[in-house]
Tab-separated table of C-alpha atoms in Angstrom:
chain	number	residue	atom	x	y	z
A	240	UNK	CA	-66.891	-5.109	61.768
A	241	UNK	CA	-63.580	-6.194	61.474
A	242	UNK	CA	-59.970	-4.462	61.394
A	243	UNK	CA	-59.692	-4.641	57.805
A	244	UNK	CA	-63.553	-3.374	57.339
A	245	UNK	CA	-62.813	-0.365	59.690
A	246	UNK	CA	-59.582	0.562	58.459
A	247	UNK	CA	-61.142	0.177	54.198
A	248	UNK	CA	-64.006	2.601	56.009
A	249	UNK	CA	-61.637	4.967	56.905
A	250	UNK	CA	-59.165	4.629	54.495
A	251	UNK	CA	-60.495	8.206	51.988
A	252	UNK	CA	-59.823	10.001	55.228
A	253	UNK	CA	-56.649	8.702	55.689
A	254	UNK	CA	-55.187	9.539	52.491
A	255	UNK	CA	-56.663	12.833	52.232
A	256	UNK	CA	-55.024	13.775	55.740
A	257	UNK	CA	-51.878	12.359	54.218
A	258	UNK	CA	-51.980	13.834	50.809
A	259	UNK	CA	-52.371	17.101	52.202
A	260	UNK	CA	-49.499	17.038	54.480
A	261	UNK	CA	-47.442	15.231	51.845
A	262	UNK	CA	-48.378	16.633	48.043
A	263	UNK	CA	-47.935	13.442	47.075
A	264	UNK	CA	-50.187	10.750	45.942
A	265	UNK	CA	-47.618	8.253	46.043
A	266	UNK	CA	-46.085	9.041	49.456
A	267	UNK	CA	-49.585	9.627	50.732
A	268	UNK	CA	-50.507	5.840	49.628
A	269	UNK	CA	-47.499	4.531	51.251
A	270	UNK	CA	-48.535	6.314	54.481
A	271	UNK	CA	-51.579	4.843	54.414
A	272	UNK	CA	-50.327	1.449	54.112
A	273	UNK	CA	-47.901	1.566	56.625
A	274	UNK	CA	-50.814	2.824	58.749
A	275	UNK	CA	-52.959	-0.876	58.180
A	276	UNK	CA	-49.641	-2.662	58.800
A	277	UNK	CA	-49.342	-0.825	62.137
A	278	UNK	CA	-53.220	-1.058	63.127
A	279	UNK	CA	-52.814	-4.522	62.152
A	280	UNK	CA	-50.022	-5.890	64.220
A	281	UNK	CA	-51.529	-3.663	67.588
A	282	UNK	CA	-52.899	-5.780	69.928
A	283	UNK	CA	-55.659	-4.152	71.498
A	284	UNK	CA	-58.746	-2.399	69.513
A	285	UNK	CA	-58.254	1.204	70.775
A	286	UNK	CA	-61.748	2.764	71.551
A	287	UNK	CA	-61.852	5.290	68.201
A	288	UNK	CA	-60.513	3.471	64.982
A	289	UNK	CA	-60.335	7.001	63.294
A	290	UNK	CA	-58.862	9.202	66.218
A	291	UNK	CA	-56.031	6.058	66.119
A	292	UNK	CA	-55.407	5.870	62.572
A	293	UNK	CA	-55.446	9.264	61.594
A	294	UNK	CA	-52.959	9.986	64.561
A	295	UNK	CA	-50.986	7.074	62.958
A	296	UNK	CA	-51.186	8.502	59.476
A	297	UNK	CA	-50.012	11.882	60.710
A	298	UNK	CA	-47.277	10.524	62.457
A	299	UNK	CA	-45.844	8.537	59.767
A	300	UNK	CA	-46.416	11.275	57.073
A	301	UNK	CA	-44.781	13.968	59.248
A	302	UNK	CA	-41.709	11.754	59.153
A	303	UNK	CA	-41.933	11.464	55.531
A	304	UNK	CA	-42.352	14.868	54.943
A	305	UNK	CA	-38.913	15.837	57.211
A	306	UNK	CA	-37.026	13.875	54.894
A	307	UNK	CA	-38.951	14.943	51.803
A	308	UNK	CA	-38.232	18.559	52.536
A	309	UNK	CA	-34.484	17.898	52.196
A	310	UNK	CA	-34.767	16.188	48.610
A	311	UNK	CA	-37.352	19.374	47.222
A	312	UNK	CA	-34.387	21.822	48.344
A	313	UNK	CA	-32.054	19.868	45.735
A	314	UNK	CA	-34.866	19.186	43.325
A	315	UNK	CA	-34.128	20.191	39.631
A	316	UNK	CA	-36.224	23.398	38.521
A	317	UNK	CA	-39.534	24.056	40.060
A	318	UNK	CA	-41.388	21.775	42.478
A	319	UNK	CA	-45.016	21.182	42.170
A	320	UNK	CA	-47.510	18.750	43.933
A	321	UNK	CA	-48.195	15.581	42.388
A	322	UNK	CA	-51.409	16.213	40.726
A	323	UNK	CA	-54.557	14.590	42.260
A	324	UNK	CA	-57.436	13.863	40.111
A	325	UNK	CA	-60.282	12.719	42.453
A	326	UNK	CA	-59.742	13.445	46.528
A	327	UNK	CA	-61.417	10.112	48.076
A	328	UNK	CA	-63.147	11.773	51.334
A	329	UNK	CA	-66.137	14.006	51.617
A	330	UNK	CA	-67.728	15.881	54.059
A	331	UNK	CA	-70.204	17.995	53.053
A	332	UNK	CA	-69.921	20.068	55.942
A	333	UNK	CA	-66.356	20.929	55.529
A	334	UNK	CA	-66.907	20.887	51.778
A	335	UNK	CA	-65.543	24.099	51.230
A	336	UNK	CA	-61.856	23.800	53.540
A	337	UNK	CA	-61.838	20.173	51.754
A	338	UNK	CA	-61.937	21.951	48.183
A	339	UNK	CA	-59.488	25.146	49.351
A	340	UNK	CA	-56.778	22.888	50.640
A	341	UNK	CA	-56.473	20.600	47.866
A	342	UNK	CA	-55.836	23.289	45.512
A	343	UNK	CA	-52.069	23.847	43.874
A	344	UNK	CA	-51.937	27.069	45.155
A	345	UNK	CA	-52.771	26.110	48.544
A	346	UNK	CA	-50.717	23.147	48.828
A	347	UNK	CA	-47.633	25.605	47.412
A	348	UNK	CA	-48.602	27.505	50.885
A	349	UNK	CA	-48.447	24.776	52.938
A	350	UNK	CA	-44.815	23.970	51.564
A	351	UNK	CA	-43.716	27.069	53.699
A	352	UNK	CA	-44.967	25.430	56.942
A	353	UNK	CA	-43.012	23.594	59.442
A	354	UNK	CA	-43.828	19.795	59.346
A	355	UNK	CA	-45.650	20.254	62.583
A	356	UNK	CA	-47.507	23.179	61.535
A	357	UNK	CA	-48.887	22.029	58.500
A	358	UNK	CA	-49.940	18.486	60.125
A	359	UNK	CA	-51.951	21.148	62.857
A	360	UNK	CA	-53.360	22.917	60.118
A	361	UNK	CA	-54.304	19.829	58.164
A	362	UNK	CA	-55.972	18.285	61.234
A	363	UNK	CA	-57.578	21.315	62.578
A	364	UNK	CA	-58.359	23.757	59.772
A	365	UNK	CA	-59.276	21.286	56.898
A	366	UNK	CA	-60.712	18.529	58.823
A	367	UNK	CA	-61.785	19.933	62.016
A	368	UNK	CA	-60.373	17.580	64.570
A	369	UNK	CA	-60.121	18.894	68.269
A	370	UNK	CA	-57.716	20.016	69.897
A	371	UNK	CA	-57.024	16.909	72.185
A	372	UNK	CA	-57.058	14.575	68.613
A	373	UNK	CA	-54.477	17.341	67.054
A	374	UNK	CA	-51.992	17.433	70.221
A	375	UNK	CA	-51.988	13.351	70.941
A	376	UNK	CA	-51.141	13.027	67.008
A	377	UNK	CA	-48.562	15.023	66.916
A	378	UNK	CA	-47.067	14.233	70.366
A	379	UNK	CA	-47.191	18.311	71.372
A	380	UNK	CA	-49.782	19.553	74.641
A	381	UNK	CA	-52.981	21.387	73.185
A	382	UNK	CA	-51.471	24.506	74.270
A	383	UNK	CA	-48.608	23.796	71.883
A	384	UNK	CA	-50.535	22.863	69.615
A	385	UNK	CA	-53.310	26.095	69.470
A	386	UNK	CA	-49.931	28.186	69.026
A	387	UNK	CA	-48.794	26.162	66.003
A	388	UNK	CA	-52.409	26.490	64.623
A	389	UNK	CA	-52.598	30.517	65.363
A	390	UNK	CA	-49.018	30.671	63.326
A	391	UNK	CA	-50.288	28.155	60.100
A	392	UNK	CA	-53.332	30.200	59.937
A	393	UNK	CA	-51.811	33.291	59.929
A	394	UNK	CA	-49.001	32.025	57.400
A	395	UNK	CA	-52.189	30.486	55.167
A	396	UNK	CA	-54.478	33.511	55.317
A	397	UNK	CA	-51.802	36.054	54.297
A	398	UNK	CA	-51.353	34.184	50.809
A	399	UNK	CA	-54.502	32.221	50.792
A	400	UNK	CA	-55.497	32.142	47.336
A	401	UNK	CA	-58.869	33.117	45.981
A	402	UNK	CA	-60.738	31.407	42.742
A	403	UNK	CA	-63.670	32.033	40.591
A	404	UNK	CA	-66.848	31.959	42.795
A	405	UNK	CA	-68.834	30.793	40.132
A	406	UNK	CA	-68.047	26.939	39.044
A	407	UNK	CA	-69.656	27.132	36.198
A	408	UNK	CA	-68.125	30.454	34.580
A	409	UNK	CA	-64.688	28.789	35.502
A	410	UNK	CA	-65.391	25.705	33.799
A	411	UNK	CA	-66.525	27.660	30.709
A	412	UNK	CA	-63.538	29.624	30.546
A	413	UNK	CA	-61.213	26.457	30.887
A	414	UNK	CA	-63.304	24.993	28.194
A	415	UNK	CA	-62.232	27.805	26.082
A	416	UNK	CA	-58.889	27.853	26.547
A	417	UNK	CA	-58.286	24.492	25.600
A	418	UNK	CA	-60.204	24.909	22.439
A	419	UNK	CA	-57.688	27.831	21.606
A	420	UNK	CA	-54.908	25.835	22.982
A	421	UNK	CA	-55.847	23.031	20.528
A	422	UNK	CA	-56.093	25.445	17.346
A	423	UNK	CA	-52.802	27.120	18.417
A	424	UNK	CA	-54.902	30.347	18.820
A	425	UNK	CA	-52.825	33.174	19.950
A	426	UNK	CA	-55.271	35.726	20.251
A	427	UNK	CA	-58.098	33.434	21.578
A	428	UNK	CA	-55.651	31.978	24.138
A	429	UNK	CA	-54.171	36.003	24.601
A	430	UNK	CA	-58.118	37.084	25.344
A	431	UNK	CA	-58.044	34.284	28.447
A	432	UNK	CA	-55.257	35.329	30.179
A	433	UNK	CA	-54.674	37.760	33.117
A	434	UNK	CA	-52.276	40.515	31.761
A	435	UNK	CA	-49.757	39.442	34.497
A	436	UNK	CA	-50.392	35.661	34.000
A	437	UNK	CA	-47.565	33.112	35.032
A	438	UNK	CA	-46.867	29.690	33.963
A	439	UNK	CA	-44.711	27.200	35.567
A	440	UNK	CA	-43.707	24.072	35.049
A	441	UNK	CA	-42.414	20.897	36.466
A	442	UNK	CA	-40.094	18.155	34.875
A	443	UNK	CA	-38.001	17.628	37.568
A	444	UNK	CA	-34.860	17.438	34.922
A	445	UNK	CA	-36.717	14.254	33.731
A	446	UNK	CA	-38.675	15.625	31.095
A	447	UNK	CA	-38.641	18.527	28.331
A	448	UNK	CA	-39.742	21.493	30.326
A	449	UNK	CA	-39.596	25.559	30.438
A	450	UNK	CA	-36.380	26.344	32.133
A	451	UNK	CA	-38.103	29.290	34.187
A	452	UNK	CA	-41.548	30.406	34.908
A	453	UNK	CA	-42.923	32.322	31.970
A	454	UNK	CA	-44.757	35.864	32.727
A	455	UNK	CA	-47.637	38.088	30.983
A	456	UNK	CA	-50.120	37.242	28.317
A	457	UNK	CA	-48.171	37.765	25.205
A	458	UNK	CA	-45.346	35.368	26.497
A	459	UNK	CA	-47.517	32.571	27.723
A	460	UNK	CA	-49.505	32.593	24.624
A	461	UNK	CA	-47.348	32.551	22.184
A	462	UNK	CA	-44.849	29.512	24.000
A	463	UNK	CA	-48.339	27.871	24.553
A	464	UNK	CA	-48.971	28.424	20.441
A	465	UNK	CA	-45.588	27.175	19.435
A	466	UNK	CA	-45.043	24.089	21.752
A	467	UNK	CA	-48.630	22.281	22.366
A	468	UNK	CA	-50.643	22.178	19.037
A	469	UNK	CA	-48.005	20.024	17.260
A	470	UNK	CA	-48.278	17.264	19.688
A	471	UNK	CA	-51.972	17.018	19.050
A	472	UNK	CA	-50.657	16.561	15.526
A	473	UNK	CA	-48.467	13.754	16.476
A	474	UNK	CA	-51.658	12.273	18.191
A	475	UNK	CA	-51.609	13.433	21.839
A	476	UNK	CA	-55.095	13.937	23.393
A	477	UNK	CA	-56.152	16.580	25.300
A	478	UNK	CA	-58.794	15.364	28.152
A	479	UNK	CA	-60.231	18.463	30.123
A	480	UNK	CA	-61.134	17.389	33.788
A	481	UNK	CA	-60.745	18.871	37.674
A	482	UNK	CA	-57.389	18.286	38.026
A	483	UNK	CA	-56.542	19.459	42.764
A	484	UNK	CA	-60.252	20.588	42.457
A	485	UNK	CA	-59.384	23.049	40.087
A	486	UNK	CA	-60.218	23.248	35.799
A	487	UNK	CA	-57.433	21.255	34.110
A	488	UNK	CA	-56.358	18.755	31.540
A	489	UNK	CA	-54.637	15.549	31.383
A	490	UNK	CA	-52.748	14.721	27.973
A	491	UNK	CA	-52.210	11.470	26.641
A	492	UNK	CA	-50.919	9.664	23.820
A	493	UNK	CA	-53.168	7.824	21.415
A	494	UNK	CA	-52.413	4.413	23.683
A	495	UNK	CA	-53.152	6.065	27.175
A	496	UNK	CA	-50.032	7.116	28.100
A	497	UNK	CA	-49.989	9.983	30.411
A	498	UNK	CA	-47.580	12.777	29.467
A	499	UNK	CA	-48.553	16.122	31.335
A	500	UNK	CA	-51.037	17.369	33.513
A	501	UNK	CA	-52.361	21.081	33.527
A	502	UNK	CA	-53.927	22.674	36.140
A	503	UNK	CA	-55.275	26.141	36.015
A	504	UNK	CA	-55.996	28.851	38.429
A	505	UNK	CA	-58.983	30.895	37.255
A	506	UNK	CA	-60.388	34.504	38.637
A	507	UNK	CA	-62.053	37.757	37.790
A	508	UNK	CA	-62.847	36.085	34.256
A	509	UNK	CA	-59.460	35.652	33.379
A	510	UNK	CA	-56.589	32.460	34.140
A	511	UNK	CA	-54.289	33.880	36.455
A	512	UNK	CA	-52.048	30.985	36.219
A	513	UNK	CA	-51.272	27.710	34.821
A	514	UNK	CA	-49.262	24.976	36.059
A	515	UNK	CA	-47.779	21.755	34.518
A	516	UNK	CA	-46.607	18.743	35.529
A	517	UNK	CA	-44.436	16.664	33.383
A	518	UNK	CA	-41.999	15.109	35.621
A	519	UNK	CA	-43.028	11.369	35.162
A	520	UNK	CA	-42.132	10.325	38.720
A	521	UNK	CA	-45.506	12.322	39.575
A	522	UNK	CA	-47.446	10.904	36.768
A	523	UNK	CA	-47.521	7.253	37.365
A	524	UNK	CA	-50.925	7.364	40.000
A	525	UNK	CA	-52.719	7.937	37.030
A	526	UNK	CA	-51.584	5.621	34.691
A	527	UNK	CA	-48.207	4.001	31.892
A	528	UNK	CA	-46.149	7.247	31.646
A	529	UNK	CA	-45.242	8.401	27.965
A	530	UNK	CA	-41.712	9.367	26.895
A	531	UNK	CA	-41.849	13.193	27.075
A	532	UNK	CA	-38.548	13.123	24.870
A	533	UNK	CA	-38.916	11.110	22.451
A	534	UNK	CA	-42.467	13.199	22.237
A	535	UNK	CA	-41.242	16.525	21.928
A	536	UNK	CA	-38.111	15.556	19.849
A	537	UNK	CA	-41.161	14.194	17.407
A	538	UNK	CA	-43.504	17.323	17.902
A	539	UNK	CA	-40.400	19.550	16.975
A	540	UNK	CA	-39.630	17.814	13.911
A	541	UNK	CA	-43.089	18.478	13.222
A	542	UNK	CA	-42.772	22.156	13.568
A	543	UNK	CA	-39.406	22.323	11.458
A	544	UNK	CA	-41.343	20.395	8.700
A	545	UNK	CA	-43.655	23.104	8.553
A	546	UNK	CA	-41.172	25.814	8.693
């Protein structure tokens, strides 16, 4: 097997490691590409391509994360991870860990960890690497990595999100929610929302978005019914699909441009959290991005004309 073939075989794993460390599709793809360049330039073939490449992509991701954290502290409004429509890496033996760790709720918890804690947690708890491999990847002793893993696990367990266990019920509820959303049915929306539901939006100052989080079933239902159906009336289409392993949807214009990504957290038969990513910088990996400001103005005119 050539180096290129080895690398392509491991690319899904490398991307999945990088995405969980960085919460960014674009940055994860860049980290994987940088990993290939370093692998290509290495004069000797490593004993284990998987261990070598996983260590390289981890180190690159840690460096990127350290600089990204400064930018995120200066971010305009609520910061959310870049939406991921499908995780390219599959491992039946670790399917639960992989699914839980890619949710937006879990990624936001990971943001609270230091870069080293985050990398150790991802390698050890999500992908099941042994401590010798983890230590080599992050440049720390095995004893230090065990301590980092304990601290990271404690933080994650304290805030670990819970989701609807029955996937079929979860998806059916999401389907009913999107139907009520299309219709602007306030009562129908309210019926599906938890009493303390929270709605958060990420526009990054580059797209129209709520100024702050919205709480409570009545306020969330009213806001959704006021703003979203008018988008459908000007040709925006809603495509239900899994986003970050949870029920969600992508909103696109008639010509296929991406406007927005919605993600739902479902528990106990109700929607507990709605996250909306409309920052165009975070949507480009899903296709051409729509002009959210222009669409918002057009939708506003529709609402005004309807009284």
